[in-house]
Amino acid sequence: MIAAADISKQVWTEEELQSLPEDGFDHEVVNGELIVSPKNNFMHGRICSRLLAALMTFNREHRLGVILDSSTGFWMRNRNCRAPDVSFIPKMRLEQLRFDPRARTFFPGAPDLAVEILSPNNTRSEIDDRLRDFFSSGTRLAWLINPESNSVEVCRSLTQRQLIGPGGEL
């Protein structure tokens, strides 16, 4: 007979997550476990920067909401804390939630747009788990950017997806 070990997952508080040291790693909480990932490579940073600049310019002209980078934490409904590479929250949603954009807290829910830039070591299961968290917590659109294939998977839900190849437009 095999005895099951009683492994209890930690319930992380925002204070605990924010007090983690700047150790050169990205931190998220998934199913009660602290997930530590190394910083990203040059290509990843370049894609993020270009996308952030384009979205910031468009948002500045139209005053639609807030564009955020990968250092922003979002509390999912299941208490996972996710940090997409790029995200957007519309002004109307901030107002509905009475969330002050100057707050020094994580956002209560997922961004309306969540962008992930894939790395070669990302598994489909891991990406699907992220999408499940995002869509169950308020995301309306997710972009999965694959630098290796020069493509973007546009996801409007877990099942409604469209692949855009080289030369396509978002």
Short mmCIF file of C-alpha atoms in Angstrom, two decimals:
data_model
loop_
_atom_site.label_atom_id
_atom_site.label_comp_id
_atom_site.label_asym_id
_atom_site.label_seq_id
_atom_site.Cartn_x
_atom_site.Cartn_y
_atom_site.Cartn_z
CA MET A 1 0.00 0.00 0.00
CA ILE A 2 1.32 3.43 -0.93
CA ALA A 3 0.64 6.24 1.50
CA ALA A 4 -0.18 9.60 -0.07
CA ALA A 5 1.93 12.44 1.19
CA ASP A 6 0.03 15.42 2.55
CA ILE A 7 1.54 18.24 0.53
CA SER A 8 -0.17 21.51 1.26
CA LYS A 9 0.29 24.35 -1.17
CA GLN A 10 1.09 27.79 0.18
CA VAL A 11 -1.50 30.50 -0.24
CA TRP A 12 0.62 33.43 -1.33
CA THR A 13 -0.29 36.94 -0.30
CA GLU A 14 0.41 39.96 -2.43
CA GLU A 15 2.74 41.28 0.25
CA GLU A 16 4.81 38.09 0.15
CA LEU A 17 5.06 38.18 -3.64
CA GLN A 18 6.02 41.85 -3.71
CA SER A 19 8.68 41.30 -1.07
CA LEU A 20 10.53 38.66 -3.13
CA PRO A 21 14.05 39.84 -3.92
CA GLU A 22 15.04 41.14 -7.35
CA ASP A 23 17.06 38.04 -8.10
CA GLY A 24 17.13 38.06 -11.89
CA PHE A 25 14.11 35.76 -12.17
CA ASP A 26 10.45 36.25 -13.02
CA HIS A 27 8.00 34.98 -10.39
CA GLU A 28 4.43 33.73 -10.74
CA VAL A 29 2.19 31.62 -8.51
CA VAL A 30 0.53 28.61 -10.12
CA ASN A 31 -1.60 26.23 -8.06
CA GLY A 32 -0.04 27.48 -4.84
CA GLU A 33 3.54 26.99 -6.02
CA LEU A 34 6.03 29.73 -6.71
CA ILE A 35 7.21 29.40 -10.31
CA VAL A 36 10.61 30.95 -10.94
CA SER A 37 11.68 31.55 -14.54
CA PRO A 38 14.94 33.01 -15.83
CA LYS A 39 14.87 36.39 -17.50
CA ASN A 40 14.15 36.28 -21.21
CA ASN A 41 16.57 36.43 -24.13
CA PHE A 42 17.38 39.35 -26.43
CA MET A 43 14.87 38.42 -29.15
CA HIS A 44 12.08 38.10 -26.60
CA GLY A 45 12.92 41.52 -25.18
CA ARG A 46 13.07 43.06 -28.64
CA ILE A 47 9.63 41.71 -29.59
CA CYS A 48 8.17 42.91 -26.26
CA SER A 49 9.70 46.36 -26.66
CA ARG A 50 8.47 46.83 -30.21
CA LEU A 51 4.97 45.65 -29.32
CA LEU A 52 4.84 47.80 -26.18
CA ALA A 53 5.96 50.87 -28.15
CA ALA A 54 3.32 50.31 -30.87
CA LEU A 55 0.52 49.70 -28.36
CA MET A 56 1.59 52.65 -26.20
CA THR A 57 1.58 54.98 -29.22
CA PHE A 58 -1.87 53.80 -30.33
CA ASN A 59 -3.22 53.99 -26.78
CA ARG A 60 -1.80 57.48 -26.23
CA GLU A 61 -3.58 58.74 -29.37
CA HIS A 62 -6.93 57.14 -28.47
CA ARG A 63 -6.80 57.12 -24.63
CA LEU A 64 -8.30 53.63 -24.42
CA GLY A 65 -6.84 52.35 -21.17
CA VAL A 66 -3.56 51.07 -19.77
CA ILE A 67 -0.76 49.09 -21.45
CA LEU A 68 1.44 47.07 -19.08
CA ASP A 69 4.66 45.07 -19.27
CA SER A 70 5.66 41.68 -17.91
CA SER A 71 6.45 42.97 -14.44
CA THR A 72 2.72 43.42 -13.70
CA GLY A 73 0.96 40.78 -11.61
CA PHE A 74 -2.66 39.76 -12.18
CA TRP A 75 -4.69 37.74 -9.67
CA MET A 76 -6.63 35.03 -11.48
CA ARG A 77 -9.95 33.75 -10.09
CA ASN A 78 -8.21 30.57 -8.89
CA ARG A 79 -5.62 32.66 -6.98
CA ASN A 80 -2.88 32.02 -9.51
CA CYS A 81 -0.80 35.13 -10.06
CA ARG A 82 0.08 35.50 -13.73
CA ALA A 83 2.25 38.07 -15.51
CA PRO A 84 1.76 38.13 -19.29
CA ASP A 85 4.55 39.65 -21.40
CA VAL A 86 2.31 42.52 -22.55
CA SER A 87 -1.22 43.36 -21.42
CA PHE A 88 -4.01 45.89 -21.88
CA ILE A 89 -6.90 46.91 -19.62
CA PRO A 90 -9.51 49.33 -21.01
CA LYS A 91 -10.35 52.49 -19.12
CA MET A 92 -14.01 51.43 -18.79
CA ARG A 93 -13.04 48.21 -17.00
CA LEU A 94 -10.78 50.08 -14.60
CA GLU A 95 -13.71 52.39 -13.81
CA GLN A 96 -16.18 49.50 -13.39
CA LEU A 97 -13.85 47.81 -10.90
CA ARG A 98 -13.01 51.15 -9.27
CA PHE A 99 -9.36 50.23 -9.73
CA ASP A 100 -6.97 53.15 -9.44
CA PRO A 101 -4.23 52.86 -12.10
CA ARG A 102 -1.81 54.37 -9.55
CA ALA A 103 -2.46 51.45 -7.15
CA ARG A 104 0.55 49.56 -5.91
CA THR A 105 -1.32 46.28 -5.95
CA PHE A 106 -1.78 43.48 -8.44
CA PHE A 107 -4.80 43.73 -10.71
CA PRO A 108 -7.87 41.75 -9.51
CA GLY A 109 -8.45 39.63 -12.61
CA ALA A 110 -6.86 39.09 -15.99
CA PRO A 111 -6.11 41.77 -18.57
CA ASP A 112 -8.55 42.14 -21.49
CA LEU A 113 -5.61 41.53 -23.86
CA ALA A 114 -2.88 39.13 -22.74
CA VAL A 115 0.17 38.70 -24.96
CA GLU A 116 2.63 35.86 -24.49
CA ILE A 117 5.86 35.58 -26.44
CA LEU A 118 6.68 31.89 -26.58
CA SER A 119 10.05 30.41 -25.75
CA PRO A 120 11.30 27.10 -27.14
CA ASN A 121 10.87 25.47 -23.72
CA ASN A 122 7.16 26.43 -23.35
CA THR A 123 4.94 23.35 -23.51
CA ARG A 124 1.48 23.31 -25.06
CA SER A 125 0.08 22.19 -21.70
CA GLU A 126 1.69 25.14 -19.92
CA ILE A 127 0.36 27.60 -22.50
CA ASP A 128 -3.13 26.07 -22.36
CA ASP A 129 -3.07 26.39 -18.53
CA ARG A 130 -2.15 30.07 -18.87
CA LEU A 131 -4.94 30.64 -21.40
CA ARG A 132 -7.42 28.81 -19.15
CA ASP A 133 -6.48 31.12 -16.26
CA PHE A 134 -6.69 34.22 -18.46
CA PHE A 135 -10.05 33.46 -20.08
CA SER A 136 -11.70 32.30 -16.84
CA SER A 137 -10.54 35.56 -15.19
CA GLY A 138 -11.67 38.13 -17.74
CA THR A 139 -9.37 38.06 -20.76
CA ARG A 140 -11.19 38.71 -24.03
CA LEU A 141 -8.25 38.28 -26.40
CA ALA A 142 -4.85 36.59 -26.20
CA TRP A 143 -1.98 36.67 -28.65
CA LEU A 144 0.58 33.86 -28.59
CA ILE A 145 3.60 35.13 -30.50
CA ASN A 146 5.90 32.39 -31.77
CA PRO A 147 9.27 33.87 -32.85
CA GLU A 148 10.46 30.48 -34.15
CA SER A 149 7.67 30.15 -36.73
CA ASN A 150 7.18 33.90 -37.19
CA SER A 151 3.48 33.44 -36.40
CA VAL A 152 0.82 34.59 -33.95
CA GLU A 153 -2.05 32.53 -32.61
CA VAL A 154 -4.99 34.85 -31.95
CA CYS A 155 -7.21 33.35 -29.23
CA ARG A 156 -10.69 34.68 -28.49
CA SER A 157 -11.40 31.74 -26.18
CA LEU A 158 -9.86 28.36 -25.39
CA THR A 159 -11.44 26.94 -28.54
CA GLN A 160 -11.76 29.92 -30.90
CA ARG A 161 -8.26 30.37 -32.30
CA GLN A 162 -6.74 31.64 -35.52
CA LEU A 163 -3.16 31.25 -36.71
CA ILE A 164 -1.62 34.21 -38.53
CA GLY A 165 1.57 33.46 -40.42
CA PRO A 166 4.38 35.59 -41.80
CA GLY A 167 3.11 38.69 -43.58
CA GLY A 168 -0.26 38.57 -41.79
CA GLU A 169 -1.70 41.44 -39.77
CA LEU A 170 -3.07 41.63 -36.26
#
